[in-house]
Amino acid sequence: MLQTRVIPVLLLGKMGMVKTIRFKHPRYVGDVVNAVRLFNDKEVDELVVLDIEATAKKRIQFDLIEQLASEAFMPLTYGGGITTADEVAQLLRIGVEKVVLNAALFTHPKLLSQIAERFGSSTVIASVDFKKNVWGKWQVYSHNGRRATGIHPVDFCRQCEAQGAGELLLHSIGTDGTMQGYPVEMMQQLAAAVSIPVIACGGAGSLQHMQQLAVHSGMQAFAAGSVFIYYGPHKAVLINYPDAATLRRTFDQ
């Protein structure tokens, strides 16, 4: 059985399902319900849906998320606009398996521990969104990359682990949507800083980018959007996902 997890990430924006570059310039890429159905056909093992507008709107689209959960044949993880443990309870009731926190890690600092205590650490993922600031120093950002926190990513990863996160989503803002690869050295540092599972996200343009990071860091989980949404040099929108044999050839080496 393949140990490496390769997870498509779908972004919800004002227009519907979108793709971004460095957390900016959202481009409409289709209907999210249809995308979930297509990933079903491709036998994806798990799926992440992030609503990048939910925090600003202060509203979780429960009806849509319930529809997605009912359509998905695989475990569904959701992030966006979560501020209370009761909202997490509702998401779990409608079929979500895990939740992702980002802005709430700063605006509601006790929420991560509350969720872990009430539902178990395996239910909650902390999203660590990071990039270099104007002085070239690594820093964590919140609110869809708009707010600098002044915290180094390594320190923040350790803090999230101590507060009860079951996993970390390590999201590289600087390479998001570029399909040019990960910031390997920083990903290595973050993976080594904690003992809980980590998921690399932001920059994958091929399975080889994931495989190279796996070799250098020991990471076993990779989330990506563009590589599973776009096809060809002109980035035509085409939902795609490698078959099981291709995944085994790539990672079981």
Short mmCIF file of N, CA and C in Angstrom, two decimals, residues 8-12 17 30-50 64-77 228-229 239:
data_model
loop_
_atom_site.label_atom_id
_atom_site.label_comp_id
_atom_site.label_asym_id
_atom_site.label_seq_id
_atom_site.Cartn_x
_atom_site.Cartn_y
_atom_site.Cartn_z
N PRO A 8 -5.52 16.48 -3.61
CA PRO A 8 -5.96 17.67 -4.33
C PRO A 8 -6.58 18.70 -3.36
N VAL A 9 -6.31 19.97 -3.64
CA VAL A 9 -6.88 21.08 -2.87
C VAL A 9 -7.74 21.93 -3.80
N LEU A 10 -8.98 22.15 -3.40
CA LEU A 10 -9.90 22.99 -4.17
C LEU A 10 -10.17 24.27 -3.40
N LEU A 11 -10.05 25.41 -4.07
CA LEU A 11 -10.29 26.71 -3.44
C LEU A 11 -11.65 27.26 -3.84
N LEU A 12 -12.39 27.75 -2.86
CA LEU A 12 -13.65 28.43 -3.12
C LEU A 12 -13.45 29.93 -2.99
N MET A 17 -15.20 27.93 -7.83
CA MET A 17 -13.91 27.30 -7.65
C MET A 17 -12.85 28.12 -8.38
N GLY A 30 -14.04 26.62 -12.61
CA GLY A 30 -15.12 25.68 -12.78
C GLY A 30 -16.01 25.50 -11.57
N ASP A 31 -16.89 24.52 -11.68
CA ASP A 31 -17.86 24.20 -10.64
C ASP A 31 -17.26 23.20 -9.66
N VAL A 32 -17.30 23.53 -8.38
CA VAL A 32 -16.63 22.70 -7.38
C VAL A 32 -17.34 21.35 -7.22
N VAL A 33 -18.66 21.32 -7.35
CA VAL A 33 -19.37 20.05 -7.21
C VAL A 33 -18.96 19.09 -8.33
N ASN A 34 -18.88 19.61 -9.53
CA ASN A 34 -18.45 18.78 -10.66
C ASN A 34 -17.01 18.30 -10.46
N ALA A 35 -16.17 19.17 -9.91
CA ALA A 35 -14.77 18.77 -9.66
C ALA A 35 -14.71 17.61 -8.68
N VAL A 36 -15.51 17.66 -7.63
CA VAL A 36 -15.53 16.55 -6.67
C VAL A 36 -15.95 15.25 -7.35
N ARG A 37 -16.96 15.33 -8.21
CA ARG A 37 -17.40 14.13 -8.94
C ARG A 37 -16.29 13.57 -9.82
N LEU A 38 -15.55 14.46 -10.47
CA LEU A 38 -14.46 14.00 -11.33
C LEU A 38 -13.34 13.36 -10.52
N PHE A 39 -13.05 13.91 -9.35
CA PHE A 39 -12.03 13.30 -8.49
C PHE A 39 -12.51 11.95 -7.95
N ASN A 40 -13.82 11.80 -7.75
CA ASN A 40 -14.37 10.48 -7.40
C ASN A 40 -13.99 9.46 -8.46
N ASP A 41 -14.23 9.84 -9.72
CA ASP A 41 -13.97 8.93 -10.84
C ASP A 41 -12.49 8.54 -10.90
N LYS A 42 -11.63 9.45 -10.45
CA LYS A 42 -10.20 9.19 -10.50
C LYS A 42 -9.68 8.51 -9.24
N GLU A 43 -10.60 8.15 -8.34
CA GLU A 43 -10.30 7.36 -7.14
C GLU A 43 -9.28 8.04 -6.24
N VAL A 44 -9.48 9.34 -6.03
CA VAL A 44 -8.64 10.11 -5.10
C VAL A 44 -8.92 9.64 -3.68
N ASP A 45 -7.89 9.53 -2.86
CA ASP A 45 -8.04 9.00 -1.50
C ASP A 45 -8.58 10.03 -0.51
N GLU A 46 -8.28 11.30 -0.70
CA GLU A 46 -8.78 12.35 0.19
C GLU A 46 -8.76 13.68 -0.55
N LEU A 47 -9.53 14.63 -0.03
CA LEU A 47 -9.73 15.90 -0.72
C LEU A 47 -9.80 17.02 0.32
N VAL A 48 -9.19 18.17 -0.02
CA VAL A 48 -9.25 19.35 0.85
C VAL A 48 -9.97 20.47 0.11
N VAL A 49 -10.93 21.09 0.79
CA VAL A 49 -11.64 22.25 0.24
C VAL A 49 -11.41 23.43 1.18
N LEU A 50 -10.87 24.54 0.63
CA LEU A 50 -10.60 25.74 1.41
C LEU A 50 -11.39 26.91 0.84
N LEU A 64 -23.42 24.19 0.95
CA LEU A 64 -22.51 23.74 -0.11
C LEU A 64 -21.57 22.66 0.40
N ILE A 65 -21.04 22.84 1.59
CA ILE A 65 -20.11 21.86 2.14
C ILE A 65 -20.81 20.53 2.36
N GLU A 66 -22.07 20.58 2.81
CA GLU A 66 -22.83 19.34 2.97
C GLU A 66 -23.03 18.65 1.63
N GLN A 67 -23.28 19.42 0.58
CA GLN A 67 -23.44 18.85 -0.75
C GLN A 67 -22.14 18.20 -1.21
N LEU A 68 -21.02 18.88 -0.98
CA LEU A 68 -19.73 18.32 -1.38
C LEU A 68 -19.43 17.04 -0.61
N ALA A 69 -19.72 17.05 0.69
CA ALA A 69 -19.47 15.85 1.51
C ALA A 69 -20.33 14.68 1.05
N SER A 70 -21.56 14.98 0.64
CA SER A 70 -22.45 13.90 0.18
C SER A 70 -22.02 13.36 -1.18
N GLU A 71 -21.39 14.20 -1.98
CA GLU A 71 -20.92 13.77 -3.30
C GLU A 71 -19.59 13.02 -3.23
N ALA A 72 -18.77 13.36 -2.24
CA ALA A 72 -17.41 12.84 -2.18
C ALA A 72 -17.38 11.39 -1.72
N PHE A 73 -16.69 10.54 -2.46
CA PHE A 73 -16.50 9.15 -2.06
C PHE A 73 -15.28 9.00 -1.15
N MET A 74 -14.54 10.09 -0.97
CA MET A 74 -13.32 10.06 -0.18
C MET A 74 -13.48 10.98 1.04
N PRO A 75 -12.63 10.85 2.07
CA PRO A 75 -12.68 11.76 3.21
C PRO A 75 -12.48 13.21 2.75
N LEU A 76 -13.29 14.12 3.32
CA LEU A 76 -13.26 15.52 2.94
C LEU A 76 -12.77 16.36 4.12
N THR A 77 -11.80 17.21 3.86
CA THR A 77 -11.31 18.18 4.85
C THR A 77 -11.75 19.57 4.41
N PHE A 228 -3.32 19.50 -10.47
CA PHE A 228 -4.47 18.63 -10.69
C PHE A 228 -5.64 19.35 -11.36
N ILE A 229 -5.47 20.64 -11.62
CA ILE A 229 -6.53 21.44 -12.24
C ILE A 229 -6.16 21.84 -13.67
N ILE A 239 -9.44 18.65 -15.02
CA ILE A 239 -9.26 17.89 -13.78
C ILE A 239 -8.48 16.61 -14.09
#
